[in-house]
Coordinates of C-alpha atoms and ligand atoms in Angstrom, one line a residue:
M201 CA 58.1 132.8 -145.4
S202 CA 60.8 130.6 -146.9
R203 CA 61.5 127.0 -145.9
T204 CA 64.9 127.9 -144.6
Q205 CA 63.4 130.6 -142.3
D206 CA 60.6 128.2 -141.2
L207 CA 63.2 125.6 -140.1
A208 CA 65.4 128.1 -138.4
K209 CA 62.4 129.2 -136.2
V210 CA 62.2 125.7 -134.6
L211 CA 65.9 125.2 -134.0
P212 CA 67.5 126.0 -130.6
P213 CA 69.7 129.1 -130.4
L214 CA 73.4 128.7 -131.3
G215 CA 76.0 128.9 -128.6
Q216 CA 73.6 128.7 -125.7
H217 CA 75.6 128.0 -122.5
G218 CA 74.7 124.7 -120.9
A219 CA 72.4 123.5 -123.7
P220 CA 72.2 119.7 -124.1
I221 CA 74.7 118.6 -126.7
G222 CA 72.0 117.3 -129.1
D223 CA 70.3 120.8 -129.1
A224 CA 73.7 122.4 -129.7
A225 CA 74.3 120.1 -132.7
R226 CA 70.8 121.0 -134.2
A227 CA 71.6 124.7 -133.7
V228 CA 74.6 124.5 -136.0
L229 CA 72.2 124.3 -138.9
R230 CA 71.3 127.9 -138.3
L231 CA 74.6 128.9 -139.8
V232 CA 73.5 127.9 -143.3
L233 CA 69.8 128.7 -142.9
E234 CA 70.2 132.3 -141.7
R235 CA 73.0 133.2 -144.1
P236 CA 72.3 136.4 -146.0
I237 CA 71.7 135.3 -149.6
S238 CA 72.4 138.5 -151.5
V239 CA 75.5 137.0 -153.1
S240 CA 74.8 134.9 -156.1
T241 CA 77.2 131.9 -156.4
L242 CA 75.9 130.7 -159.7
I243 CA 79.1 129.6 -161.5
D244 CA 79.6 128.1 -164.9
I245 CA 80.5 124.5 -164.5
D246 CA 81.0 121.8 -167.1
A247 CA 81.8 118.2 -166.7
R248 CA 85.6 118.7 -166.7
A249 CA 85.3 120.5 -163.4
C250 CA 84.4 119.5 -159.9
P251 CA 80.6 120.1 -159.6
N252 CA 81.0 121.4 -156.1
C253 CA 83.9 123.9 -156.4
G254 CA 84.6 124.3 -160.1
E255 CA 88.3 123.2 -160.0
S256 CA 89.3 121.1 -163.0
V257 CA 89.4 117.3 -162.4
D258 CA 90.3 114.6 -164.8
S259 CA 89.3 111.5 -162.7
A260 CA 87.2 109.0 -164.6
R261 CA 85.8 107.5 -161.4
S262 CA 84.7 110.4 -159.2
P263 CA 83.1 113.7 -160.3
Y264 CA 84.7 115.6 -157.3
C265 CA 88.2 116.9 -156.8
G266 CA 88.4 115.2 -153.4
T267 CA 86.5 113.8 -150.4
E268 CA 85.9 117.3 -148.9
C269 CA 83.9 118.4 -152.0
R270 CA 82.0 115.1 -152.1
E271 CA 81.0 115.5 -148.5
I272 CA 80.0 119.2 -148.9
A273 CA 77.8 118.3 -152.0
G274 CA 76.2 115.4 -150.1
F275 CA 75.4 117.8 -147.2
V276 CA 73.8 120.4 -149.6
R277 CA 71.6 117.7 -151.3
N278 CA 70.5 116.3 -148.0
V279 CA 69.5 119.6 -146.5
R280 CA 67.7 120.6 -149.8
S281 CA 65.7 117.4 -149.9
G282 CA 65.1 117.5 -146.2
L283 CA 63.6 121.0 -146.5
R284 CA 61.5 120.1 -149.6
E285 CA 60.2 116.8 -148.2
G286 CA 59.7 118.0 -144.7
T287 CA 62.0 115.4 -143.1
L288 CA 64.2 118.1 -141.6
Q289 CA 61.4 118.8 -139.1
D290 CA 62.7 115.7 -137.4
P291 CA 65.0 116.7 -134.5
D292 CA 67.2 113.5 -135.1
R293 CA 67.7 114.5 -138.7
Q294 CA 68.6 118.1 -137.7
L295 CA 71.1 116.7 -135.2
A296 CA 72.7 114.4 -137.9
L297 CA 73.0 117.2 -140.4
G298 CA 74.1 119.7 -137.8
Q299 CA 76.9 117.4 -136.9
I300 CA 78.0 116.9 -140.5
L301 CA 78.1 120.7 -141.0
W302 CA 80.2 121.1 -137.9
R303 CA 82.7 118.6 -139.2
I304 CA 82.7 120.2 -142.7
L305 CA 83.5 123.5 -140.9
G306 CA 86.5 121.8 -139.2
G307 CA 85.0 121.4 -135.7
G308 CA 85.3 117.6 -135.6
L309 CA 82.6 115.3 -134.1
P310 CA 81.7 116.5 -130.6
Y311 CA 78.4 114.7 -130.5
R312 CA 79.9 111.4 -131.4
N313 CA 82.6 112.1 -128.9
S314 CA 80.0 112.5 -126.2
L315 CA 78.8 108.9 -126.9
I316 CA 82.2 107.3 -126.0
T317 CA 81.9 105.3 -122.8
E318 CA 84.0 106.2 -119.7
K319 CA 85.5 102.8 -119.8
D320 CA 86.7 103.1 -123.5
L321 CA 88.1 106.6 -122.8
A322 CA 90.0 105.4 -119.7
R323 CA 91.4 102.5 -121.7
L324 CA 92.5 104.7 -124.6
F325 CA 94.2 107.3 -122.3
R326 CA 96.1 104.4 -120.5
K327 CA 97.3 103.1 -123.9
Y328 CA 98.9 106.5 -124.7
D329 CA 100.1 107.2 -121.1
G330 CA 97.4 109.9 -120.9
L331 CA 99.3 112.2 -123.4
C332 CA 98.3 114.2 -126.4
V333 CA 99.5 112.5 -129.6
E334 CA 100.4 115.8 -131.2
C335 CA 102.3 117.7 -128.5
G336 CA 102.7 115.4 -125.5
A337 CA 100.7 117.6 -123.1
P338 CA 98.2 115.8 -120.8
A339 CA 95.3 114.6 -122.9
T340 CA 91.9 116.0 -122.1
T341 CA 89.8 114.8 -125.1
V342 CA 89.9 112.6 -128.2
D343 CA 89.7 113.0 -132.0
H344 CA 88.6 110.5 -134.6
I345 CA 91.4 109.3 -136.8
E346 CA 89.1 108.5 -139.8
S347 CA 86.4 111.2 -139.7
R348 CA 83.6 109.1 -141.2
H349 CA 84.2 106.1 -138.9
C350 CA 82.9 105.1 -135.6
N351 CA 83.8 105.2 -131.9
R352 CA 85.9 102.1 -131.8
T353 CA 89.0 102.9 -129.7
G354 CA 91.2 102.0 -132.7
N355 CA 89.7 105.0 -134.5
L356 CA 90.3 107.4 -131.6
R357 CA 93.5 109.2 -130.4
P358 CA 94.0 111.3 -127.3
K359 CA 94.5 115.1 -127.7
C360 CA 94.8 118.1 -125.5
D361 CA 92.2 120.9 -125.9
A362 CA 94.6 123.0 -128.0
C363 CA 95.5 120.3 -130.5
A364 CA 92.1 118.7 -130.8
E365 CA 90.2 119.3 -134.0
T366 CA 87.0 118.6 -132.1
K367 CA 85.6 121.8 -130.7
P368 CA 82.2 122.3 -128.9
F369 CA 79.3 123.1 -131.3
G370 CA 79.2 126.9 -131.8
A371 CA 82.8 127.5 -130.6
Q372 CA 84.2 130.8 -131.8
A373 CA 87.5 129.2 -132.6
V374 CA 85.7 127.5 -135.5
L375 CA 83.3 130.3 -136.4
N376 CA 86.0 132.9 -136.6
R377 CA 88.1 131.1 -139.2
P378 CA 88.1 132.9 -142.6
E379 CA 87.6 129.4 -144.2
T380 CA 84.4 129.0 -142.2
Q381 CA 83.0 132.3 -143.5
T382 CA 83.9 131.5 -147.1
L383 CA 82.2 128.1 -146.8
L384 CA 79.1 129.5 -145.3
D385 CA 78.9 132.2 -148.0
D386 CA 79.0 129.3 -150.5
L387 CA 76.5 127.0 -148.7
G388 CA 73.9 129.5 -147.6
P389 CA 72.7 130.5 -151.1
R390 CA 72.9 126.9 -152.4
I391 CA 70.6 125.7 -149.7
A392 CA 68.1 128.6 -149.9
S393 CA 67.9 128.8 -153.7
E394 CA 64.7 127.4 -155.3
V395 CA 66.7 126.1 -158.3
P396 CA 70.0 124.1 -157.8
L397 CA 73.0 126.5 -158.1
R398 CA 75.4 123.6 -158.8
P399 CA 74.9 120.4 -160.9
C400 CA 75.3 118.3 -157.8
D401 CA 72.8 120.2 -155.5
D402 CA 69.6 118.3 -156.2
A403 CA 69.2 114.6 -155.5
E404 CA 66.5 114.2 -158.2
T405 CA 68.6 115.6 -161.0
W406 CA 72.2 114.8 -160.0
D407 CA 73.6 111.8 -161.9
W408 CA 77.2 111.5 -161.1
R409 CA 77.8 108.6 -163.5
A410 CA 76.4 110.6 -166.4
Y411 CA 78.5 113.6 -165.3
V412 CA 81.7 111.6 -165.3
A413 CA 80.8 109.9 -168.6
Q414 CA 80.6 113.3 -170.2
R415 CA 84.2 113.9 -169.1
K416 CA 85.4 111.2 -171.4
E417 CA 83.7 112.6 -174.5
Ligands
ZN1064 ZN1 86.0 120.4 -155.6
ZN1065 ZN1 98.4 118.7 -127.8

């Protein structure tokens, strides 16, 4: 039995109606743990390329082509070390990484949203006259302006359900996107593989400074 299958066994089912939001967040990890891994994604990458996606990059400061690749690579490393060291048995760690995966897949931050107080929500809606900042329809929810940041009201903006990036964990609207399937096809094998499939996939061996330094040679 592989580590990925072992972990999938202890996670709650995905898309279970009425599940507590923390369990729904943990279940998101199933998407990468249960991915069929017949496809090999071993690609030839040298230091002139983004170590996550293989696009050429000439930055002397960051190995990655952008913040999205940096975030994806960090997620892969954290899941791989969590599986190896056993720390991913911790439900809080599962929740944290499940939420990161959901954001990477374009579903926003529903768990963090659930922690916004009623008072802050009411104040925010009042400030924007209760309207969605995108389309002007009545606001029903909020999105984070800067995705890595916190629940300060300055980092939140009201949205209607249609315009909101934030979708419930397991929502078909996110799962059915072609980009979601492409990303999962990439991530599944990278997480399940014994050896790292990309230079940036193992925390022990990844040295981004050395990687960027090679770029100048
Ligand atoms: Zn990239
Ligand atoms: Zn709207």
